[in-house]
XYZ file of C-alpha atoms in Angstrom:
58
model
C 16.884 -12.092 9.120
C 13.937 -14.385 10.396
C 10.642 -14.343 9.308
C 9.042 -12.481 12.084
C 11.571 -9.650 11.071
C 10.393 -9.657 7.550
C 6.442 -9.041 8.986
C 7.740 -6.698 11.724
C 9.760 -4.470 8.821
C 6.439 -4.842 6.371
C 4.307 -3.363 9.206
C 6.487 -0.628 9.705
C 6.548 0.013 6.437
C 2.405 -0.372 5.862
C 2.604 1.919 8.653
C 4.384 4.551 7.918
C 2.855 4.640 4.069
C -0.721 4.414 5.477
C 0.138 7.706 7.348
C 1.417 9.388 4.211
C -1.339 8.166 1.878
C -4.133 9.316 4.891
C -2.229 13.130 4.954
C -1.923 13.114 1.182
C -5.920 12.447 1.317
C -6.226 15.220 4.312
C -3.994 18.156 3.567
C -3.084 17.869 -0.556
C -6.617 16.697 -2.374
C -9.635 18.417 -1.504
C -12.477 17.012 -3.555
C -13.181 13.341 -4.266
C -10.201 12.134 -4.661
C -9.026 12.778 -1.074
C -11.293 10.411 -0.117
C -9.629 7.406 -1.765
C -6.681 8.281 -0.395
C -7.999 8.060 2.910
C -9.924 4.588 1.941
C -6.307 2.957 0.970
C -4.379 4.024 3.583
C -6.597 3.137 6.154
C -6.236 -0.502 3.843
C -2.597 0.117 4.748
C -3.700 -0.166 8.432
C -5.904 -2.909 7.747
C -2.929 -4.984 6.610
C -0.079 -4.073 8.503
C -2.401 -4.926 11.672
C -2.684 -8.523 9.722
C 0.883 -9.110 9.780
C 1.689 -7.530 13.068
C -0.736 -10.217 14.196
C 1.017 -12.934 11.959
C 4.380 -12.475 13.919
C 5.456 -15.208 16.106
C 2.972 -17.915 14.362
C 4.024 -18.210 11.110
């Protein structure tokens, strides 16, 4: 396994927790808390878009 399939299974793998922290913050917590759910999965996004764009040049 190569490099650029370590950052392409990491992204996945931000991706698909981003999604489950962002529907944890939607659908489970209602008040305040929701919202920080939300906040760090869209950070989730935010850094599997880094290493999607790290493939191929590292």
């Amino acid at each position: 396994m190569n490099k650029n399939t370590v950052l392409g299974w990491a992204t996945l793998i931000m991706i698909i927790m981003g999604l489950i922290l962002i529907a944890l913050g939607a659908f489970r917590y209602d008040d305040v808390a929701g919202w920080g759910f939300v906040a760090v999965g869209v950070g989730f996004f935010a850094n599997a878009w880094v290493f999607n764009a790290l493939k191929g040049r590292v």
